[in-house]
Amino acid sequence: MADELFDIYDEHMNPLGTATRSETHAKGYWHRTIHCWLTRKEGDHRLVRFQLRQTTKDTNPSCYDITAAGHLTAGETLTEAVRELEEELGVQAPLEQLIPLCQVREQCEGVVNGVPFIDREVSDVFGLVCETPLAELRLQPEEVAGVFEVELEELLALFEGSLPELSAYGVELPPGGGPLIEAHAVVRADQFVPRDFSYYTNVLRSLRNCT
């Protein structure tokens, strides 16, 4: 598969041209992404979903993460970038249906399979009320290993440090492919993609009012 091409920027978000995904992460160019958190209500409880990244990802493999997220490819707009929802989860929703939460700037460095990376992203963050049952999601095998759901207030407590771990119910892709299988996991905050925990707490508080 050909390496994706991204629009790249300096630290002030002045355009620098384009670069491949691997070059962008190798040289630490700023680039744009979209984040979307899926949420729903069940009685008086607000639930939120998060994904388990595949083991083969070039950054933060096997970590828990935003329900769906992805890079904007070269020339792509946010309206077009919502394709990530359908590609990763099989959920169709136009940009107008998403609820804007915030925009964040993040950067991190690391090594995956002996290859160093510098990831610098400006991300537009959205929420989406989604009633699709977990078992009916269509997970993208190259990107997503599973999706889990928990009560929003419990996940918030996890990142605030008042809850050491929580139990999550979800679905995972079985080894070798096939229909999704039920999964349960005991989840800790340090198993999520490394970010300042304020990102997670701010987003979760904003999701409380999604309707």
PDB file of C-alpha atoms in Angstrom:
ATOM      1  CA  MET A   1       0.000   0.000   0.000  1.00  0.00           C
ATOM      2  CA  ALA A   2       1.372   3.424  -0.973  1.00  0.00           C
ATOM      3  CA  ASP A   3       2.483   5.722   1.840  1.00  0.00           C
ATOM      4  CA  GLU A   4      -0.174   8.374   2.565  1.00  0.00           C
ATOM      5  CA  LEU A   5       0.594  11.993   1.673  1.00  0.00           C
ATOM      6  CA  PHE A   6      -0.092  14.723   4.263  1.00  0.00           C
ATOM      7  CA  ASP A   7      -0.168  18.510   4.155  1.00  0.00           C
ATOM      8  CA  ILE A   8       2.582  19.625   6.527  1.00  0.00           C
ATOM      9  CA  TYR A   9       3.055  22.842   8.521  1.00  0.00           C
ATOM     10  CA  ASP A  10       5.533  24.684  10.708  1.00  0.00           C
ATOM     11  CA  GLU A  11       4.797  25.321  14.395  1.00  0.00           C
ATOM     12  CA  HIS A  12       2.691  28.373  13.470  1.00  0.00           C
ATOM     13  CA  MET A  13       0.650  26.242  11.025  1.00  0.00           C
ATOM     14  CA  ASN A  14       2.127  27.952   7.972  1.00  0.00           C
ATOM     15  CA  PRO A  15       1.961  25.472   5.062  1.00  0.00           C
ATOM     16  CA  LEU A  16       5.257  23.840   4.102  1.00  0.00           C
ATOM     17  CA  GLY A  17       3.974  21.587   1.330  1.00  0.00           C
ATOM     18  CA  THR A  18       3.371  17.848   1.528  1.00  0.00           C
ATOM     19  CA  ALA A  19       5.213  14.814   2.872  1.00  0.00           C
ATOM     20  CA  THR A  20       4.598  11.109   3.186  1.00  0.00           C
ATOM     21  CA  ARG A  21       3.264   9.695   6.440  1.00  0.00           C
ATOM     22  CA  SER A  22       6.608   8.086   7.265  1.00  0.00           C
ATOM     23  CA  GLU A  23       8.554  11.276   6.500  1.00  0.00           C
ATOM     24  CA  THR A  24       6.085  13.384   8.505  1.00  0.00           C
ATOM     25  CA  HIS A  25       6.580  11.202  11.582  1.00  0.00           C
ATOM     26  CA  ALA A  26      10.324  10.822  11.041  1.00  0.00           C
ATOM     27  CA  LYS A  27      10.973  14.573  10.781  1.00  0.00           C
ATOM     28  CA  GLY A  28       8.265  15.779  13.156  1.00  0.00           C
ATOM     29  CA  TYR A  29       6.270  17.970  10.789  1.00  0.00           C
ATOM     30  CA  TRP A  30       3.022  19.416  12.111  1.00  0.00           C
ATOM     31  CA  HIS A  31      -0.052  17.937  10.408  1.00  0.00           C
ATOM     32  CA  ARG A  32      -3.819  17.777  10.939  1.00  0.00           C
ATOM     33  CA  THR A  33      -6.041  15.033  12.332  1.00  0.00           C
ATOM     34  CA  ILE A  34      -9.667  14.500  13.288  1.00  0.00           C
ATOM     35  CA  HIS A  35     -10.852  12.901  16.551  1.00  0.00           C
ATOM     36  CA  CYS A  36     -14.373  11.605  17.136  1.00  0.00           C
ATOM     37  CA  TRP A  37     -15.664  10.170  20.417  1.00  0.00           C
ATOM     38  CA  LEU A  38     -18.837   8.052  20.254  1.00  0.00           C
ATOM     39  CA  THR A  39     -21.274   8.390  23.124  1.00  0.00           C
ATOM     40  CA  ARG A  40     -24.854   7.432  23.988  1.00  0.00           C
ATOM     41  CA  LYS A  41     -27.264   7.452  26.902  1.00  0.00           C
ATOM     42  CA  GLU A  42     -28.751   4.392  28.581  1.00  0.00           C
ATOM     43  CA  GLY A  43     -31.343   5.502  31.107  1.00  0.00           C
ATOM     44  CA  ASP A  44     -29.614   7.951  33.435  1.00  0.00           C
ATOM     45  CA  HIS A  45     -26.152   6.773  32.414  1.00  0.00           C
ATOM     46  CA  ARG A  46     -23.911   8.400  29.818  1.00  0.00           C
ATOM     47  CA  LEU A  47     -21.686   5.858  28.059  1.00  0.00           C
ATOM     48  CA  VAL A  48     -18.573   6.459  25.974  1.00  0.00           C
ATOM     49  CA  ARG A  49     -16.658   4.209  23.601  1.00  0.00           C
ATOM     50  CA  PHE A  50     -12.945   3.890  22.940  1.00  0.00           C
ATOM     51  CA  GLN A  51     -10.903   1.748  20.600  1.00  0.00           C
ATOM     52  CA  LEU A  52      -8.020  -0.670  21.014  1.00  0.00           C
ATOM     53  CA  ARG A  53      -5.343   0.121  18.438  1.00  0.00           C
ATOM     54  CA  GLN A  54      -3.888  -2.679  16.360  1.00  0.00           C
ATOM     55  CA  THR A  55      -0.538  -4.186  17.260  1.00  0.00           C
ATOM     56  CA  THR A  56       0.843  -3.145  13.860  1.00  0.00           C
ATOM     57  CA  LYS A  57       0.251   0.620  14.195  1.00  0.00           C
ATOM     58  CA  ASP A  58       3.326   2.788  13.566  1.00  0.00           C
ATOM     59  CA  THR A  59       2.602   4.875  16.663  1.00  0.00           C
ATOM     60  CA  ASN A  60       1.265   3.650  20.018  1.00  0.00           C
ATOM     61  CA  PRO A  61       0.378   0.077  19.001  1.00  0.00           C
ATOM     62  CA  SER A  62      -1.963  -1.896  21.298  1.00  0.00           C
ATOM     63  CA  CYS A  63      -2.983   1.225  23.247  1.00  0.00           C
ATOM     64  CA  TYR A  64      -6.530   2.312  23.994  1.00  0.00           C
ATOM     65  CA  ASP A  65      -7.494   5.446  22.126  1.00  0.00           C
ATOM     66  CA  ILE A  66     -10.184   7.790  20.793  1.00  0.00           C
ATOM     67  CA  THR A  67     -13.159   5.910  19.332  1.00  0.00           C
ATOM     68  CA  ALA A  68     -12.176   6.923  15.802  1.00  0.00           C
ATOM     69  CA  ALA A  69      -9.420   9.211  14.602  1.00  0.00           C
ATOM     70  CA  GLY A  70      -7.268   9.748  11.579  1.00  0.00           C
ATOM     71  CA  HIS A  71      -5.023  12.031   9.604  1.00  0.00           C
ATOM     72  CA  LEU A  72      -6.224  14.482   6.997  1.00  0.00           C
ATOM     73  CA  THR A  73      -4.549  13.489   3.753  1.00  0.00           C
ATOM     74  CA  ALA A  74      -3.125  16.121   1.403  1.00  0.00           C
ATOM     75  CA  GLY A  75      -5.846  18.521   0.254  1.00  0.00           C
ATOM     76  CA  GLU A  76      -8.513  16.915   2.442  1.00  0.00           C
ATOM     77  CA  THR A  77     -11.088  18.939   4.429  1.00  0.00           C
ATOM     78  CA  LEU A  78     -12.839  18.003   7.680  1.00  0.00           C
ATOM     79  CA  THR A  79     -16.003  17.335   5.669  1.00  0.00           C
ATOM     80  CA  GLU A  80     -14.109  14.656   3.779  1.00  0.00           C
ATOM     81  CA  ALA A  81     -12.115  13.426   6.781  1.00  0.00           C
ATOM     82  CA  VAL A  82     -15.233  12.097   8.545  1.00  0.00           C
ATOM     83  CA  ARG A  83     -14.658   9.082   6.281  1.00  0.00           C
ATOM     84  CA  GLU A  84     -12.566   7.813   9.206  1.00  0.00           C
ATOM     85  CA  LEU A  85     -15.751   6.893  11.075  1.00  0.00           C
ATOM     86  CA  GLU A  86     -16.934   4.616   8.308  1.00  0.00           C
ATOM     87  CA  GLU A  87     -13.481   3.241   7.524  1.00  0.00           C
ATOM     88  CA  GLU A  88     -12.592   2.375  11.126  1.00  0.00           C
ATOM     89  CA  LEU A  89     -16.003   1.534  12.603  1.00  0.00           C
ATOM     90  CA  GLY A  90     -18.528   1.227   9.783  1.00  0.00           C
ATOM     91  CA  VAL A  91     -20.469   4.238  11.121  1.00  0.00           C
ATOM     92  CA  GLN A  92     -21.802   6.746   8.586  1.00  0.00           C
ATOM     93  CA  ALA A  93     -22.289  10.352   9.726  1.00  0.00           C
ATOM     94  CA  PRO A  94     -21.830  13.692   7.931  1.00  0.00           C
ATOM     95  CA  LEU A  95     -19.723  16.413   9.534  1.00  0.00           C
ATOM     96  CA  GLU A  96     -22.910  18.365  10.337  1.00  0.00           C
ATOM     97  CA  GLN A  97     -23.998  15.566  12.678  1.00  0.00           C
ATOM     98  CA  LEU A  98     -20.798  15.750  14.716  1.00  0.00           C
ATOM     99  CA  ILE A  99     -20.632  17.978  17.789  1.00  0.00           C
ATOM    100  CA  PRO A 100     -17.527  20.236  17.918  1.00  0.00           C
ATOM    101  CA  LEU A 101     -15.748  19.908  21.265  1.00  0.00           C
ATOM    102  CA  CYS A 102     -12.327  21.572  20.898  1.00  0.00           C
ATOM    103  CA  GLN A 103      -9.121  21.831  18.921  1.00  0.00           C
ATOM    104  CA  VAL A 104      -5.872  20.596  20.468  1.00  0.00           C
ATOM    105  CA  ARG A 105      -2.155  20.634  19.662  1.00  0.00           C
ATOM    106  CA  GLU A 106      -0.177  17.572  20.715  1.00  0.00           C
ATOM    107  CA  GLN A 107       3.327  16.263  20.225  1.00  0.00           C
ATOM    108  CA  CYS A 108       5.048  13.107  21.367  1.00  0.00           C
ATOM    109  CA  GLU A 109       8.133  11.070  20.566  1.00  0.00           C
ATOM    110  CA  GLY A 110       8.870   7.378  20.767  1.00  0.00           C
ATOM    111  CA  VAL A 111      10.217   4.259  19.099  1.00  0.00           C
ATOM    112  CA  VAL A 112       8.150   1.515  17.454  1.00  0.00           C
ATOM    113  CA  ASN A 113       9.859  -1.640  16.209  1.00  0.00           C
ATOM    114  CA  GLY A 114      13.207   0.142  16.405  1.00  0.00           C
ATOM    115  CA  VAL A 115      12.014   3.107  14.327  1.00  0.00           C
ATOM    116  CA  PRO A 116      11.918   6.498  16.111  1.00  0.00           C
ATOM    117  CA  PHE A 117       9.001   8.859  15.495  1.00  0.00           C
ATOM    118  CA  ILE A 118       8.053  12.447  16.313  1.00  0.00           C
ATOM    119  CA  ASP A 119       4.297  12.980  16.091  1.00  0.00           C
ATOM    120  CA  ARG A 120       3.085  16.607  16.011  1.00  0.00           C
ATOM    121  CA  GLU A 121      -0.628  17.035  15.397  1.00  0.00           C
ATOM    122  CA  VAL A 122      -3.303  19.714  15.405  1.00  0.00           C
ATOM    123  CA  SER A 123      -6.570  17.887  15.985  1.00  0.00           C
ATOM    124  CA  ASP A 124     -10.208  18.933  15.641  1.00  0.00           C
ATOM    125  CA  VAL A 125     -12.156  16.991  18.270  1.00  0.00           C
ATOM    126  CA  PHE A 126     -15.820  16.013  17.923  1.00  0.00           C
ATOM    127  CA  GLY A 127     -18.457  13.966  19.685  1.00  0.00           C
ATOM    128  CA  LEU A 128     -21.128  11.844  18.042  1.00  0.00           C
ATOM    129  CA  VAL A 129     -24.225  10.326  19.608  1.00  0.00           C
ATOM    130  CA  CYS A 130     -24.289   6.775  18.238  1.00  0.00           C
ATOM    131  CA  GLU A 131     -26.799   4.054  19.077  1.00  0.00           C
ATOM    132  CA  THR A 132     -25.247   1.387  16.833  1.00  0.00           C
ATOM    133  CA  PRO A 133     -24.759  -1.782  18.942  1.00  0.00           C
ATOM    134  CA  LEU A 134     -21.135  -2.757  19.458  1.00  0.00           C
ATOM    135  CA  ALA A 135     -21.708  -6.100  17.746  1.00  0.00           C
ATOM    136  CA  GLU A 136     -22.858  -4.310  14.575  1.00  0.00           C
ATOM    137  CA  LEU A 137     -19.710  -2.216  14.171  1.00  0.00           C
ATOM    138  CA  ARG A 138     -17.443  -3.067  11.230  1.00  0.00           C
ATOM    139  CA  LEU A 139     -13.883  -2.712  12.463  1.00  0.00           C
ATOM    140  CA  GLN A 140     -11.038  -1.940  10.072  1.00  0.00           C
ATOM    141  CA  PRO A 141      -8.587  -4.826  10.654  1.00  0.00           C
ATOM    142  CA  GLU A 142      -5.491  -2.789   9.801  1.00  0.00           C
ATOM    143  CA  GLU A 143      -6.338  -0.083  12.333  1.00  0.00           C
ATOM    144  CA  VAL A 144      -8.700  -1.264  15.072  1.00  0.00           C
ATOM    145  CA  ALA A 145      -8.394  -4.421  17.180  1.00  0.00           C
ATOM    146  CA  GLY A 146     -11.484  -3.762  19.309  1.00  0.00           C
ATOM    147  CA  VAL A 147     -13.966  -1.232  20.703  1.00  0.00           C
ATOM    148  CA  PHE A 148     -15.012  -0.970  24.351  1.00  0.00           C
ATOM    149  CA  GLU A 149     -17.740   0.923  26.203  1.00  0.00           C
ATOM    150  CA  VAL A 150     -17.840   2.244  29.779  1.00  0.00           C
ATOM    151  CA  GLU A 151     -19.742   4.766  31.830  1.00  0.00           C
ATOM    152  CA  LEU A 152     -18.392   8.233  31.088  1.00  0.00           C
ATOM    153  CA  GLU A 153     -18.125   9.185  34.763  1.00  0.00           C
ATOM    154  CA  GLU A 154     -16.017   6.090  35.486  1.00  0.00           C
ATOM    155  CA  LEU A 155     -13.641   6.871  32.637  1.00  0.00           C
ATOM    156  CA  LEU A 156     -13.413  10.458  33.851  1.00  0.00           C
ATOM    157  CA  ALA A 157     -12.583   9.224  37.359  1.00  0.00           C
ATOM    158  CA  LEU A 158      -9.871   7.004  35.868  1.00  0.00           C
ATOM    159  CA  PHE A 159      -8.094   9.987  34.299  1.00  0.00           C
ATOM    160  CA  GLU A 160      -8.675  12.173  37.350  1.00  0.00           C
ATOM    161  CA  GLY A 161      -6.858   9.563  39.425  1.00  0.00           C
ATOM    162  CA  SER A 162      -9.712   8.698  41.785  1.00  0.00           C
ATOM    163  CA  LEU A 163     -10.249   5.261  40.177  1.00  0.00           C
ATOM    164  CA  PRO A 164      -7.228   2.974  39.646  1.00  0.00           C
ATOM    165  CA  GLU A 165      -8.874   0.763  37.026  1.00  0.00           C
ATOM    166  CA  LEU A 166     -12.253  -0.069  35.553  1.00  0.00           C
ATOM    167  CA  SER A 167     -13.969  -2.979  33.857  1.00  0.00           C
ATOM    168  CA  ALA A 168     -14.975  -2.465  30.228  1.00  0.00           C
ATOM    169  CA  TYR A 169     -17.231  -4.493  27.956  1.00  0.00           C
ATOM    170  CA  GLY A 170     -16.603  -4.548  24.246  1.00  0.00           C
ATOM    171  CA  VAL A 171     -15.959  -6.427  21.039  1.00  0.00           C
ATOM    172  CA  GLU A 172     -12.731  -7.523  19.390  1.00  0.00           C
ATOM    173  CA  LEU A 173     -11.639  -8.942  16.066  1.00  0.00           C
ATOM    174  CA  PRO A 174     -10.721 -12.608  16.523  1.00  0.00           C
ATOM    175  CA  PRO A 175      -7.277 -13.838  15.407  1.00  0.00           C
ATOM    176  CA  GLY A 176      -7.451 -14.653  11.721  1.00  0.00           C
ATOM    177  CA  GLY A 177     -10.597 -12.594  11.151  1.00  0.00           C
ATOM    178  CA  GLY A 178     -14.288 -13.462  11.309  1.00  0.00           C
ATOM    179  CA  PRO A 179     -17.277 -12.061  13.236  1.00  0.00           C
ATOM    180  CA  LEU A 180     -16.610  -9.833  16.237  1.00  0.00           C
ATOM    181  CA  ILE A 181     -16.373 -11.605  19.580  1.00  0.00           C
ATOM    182  CA  GLU A 182     -17.407 -10.310  23.002  1.00  0.00           C
ATOM    183  CA  ALA A 183     -14.546  -9.054  25.125  1.00  0.00           C
ATOM    184  CA  HIS A 184     -13.990  -7.801  28.635  1.00  0.00           C
ATOM    185  CA  ALA A 185     -10.984  -5.854  29.815  1.00  0.00           C
ATOM    186  CA  VAL A 186      -9.640  -4.331  33.004  1.00  0.00           C
ATOM    187  CA  VAL A 187      -8.459  -0.905  31.892  1.00  0.00           C
ATOM    188  CA  ARG A 188      -5.934   1.499  33.430  1.00  0.00           C
ATOM    189  CA  ALA A 189      -5.233   5.089  32.420  1.00  0.00           C
ATOM    190  CA  ASP A 190      -1.622   4.261  31.503  1.00  0.00           C
ATOM    191  CA  GLN A 191      -2.872   1.867  28.813  1.00  0.00           C
ATOM    192  CA  PHE A 192      -4.248   4.754  26.738  1.00  0.00           C
ATOM    193  CA  VAL A 193      -2.252   6.625  24.119  1.00  0.00           C
ATOM    194  CA  PRO A 194       0.117   8.835  26.146  1.00  0.00           C
ATOM    195  CA  ARG A 195      -1.330  12.316  26.352  1.00  0.00           C
ATOM    196  CA  ASP A 196      -1.658  14.960  28.995  1.00  0.00           C
ATOM    197  CA  PHE A 197      -4.602  13.603  30.986  1.00  0.00           C
ATOM    198  CA  SER A 198      -6.245  17.022  30.697  1.00  0.00           C
ATOM    199  CA  TYR A 199      -7.060  16.125  27.084  1.00  0.00           C
ATOM    200  CA  TYR A 200      -9.125  13.161  28.210  1.00  0.00           C
ATOM    201  CA  THR A 201     -10.784  14.921  31.152  1.00  0.00           C
ATOM    202  CA  ASN A 202     -11.712  18.008  29.108  1.00  0.00           C
ATOM    203  CA  VAL A 203     -13.175  15.923  26.283  1.00  0.00           C
ATOM    204  CA  LEU A 204     -15.143  13.683  28.635  1.00  0.00           C
ATOM    205  CA  ARG A 205     -16.623  16.643  30.489  1.00  0.00           C
ATOM    206  CA  SER A 206     -17.682  18.139  27.138  1.00  0.00           C
ATOM    207  CA  LEU A 207     -19.302  14.852  26.113  1.00  0.00           C
ATOM    208  CA  ARG A 208     -21.614  14.969  29.135  1.00  0.00           C
ATOM    209  CA  ASN A 209     -23.959  17.325  27.293  1.00  0.00           C
ATOM    210  CA  CYS A 210     -23.974  15.705  23.842  1.00  0.00           C
ATOM    211  CA  THR A 211     -27.512  15.142  22.612  1.00  0.00           C
TER     212      THR A 211
END
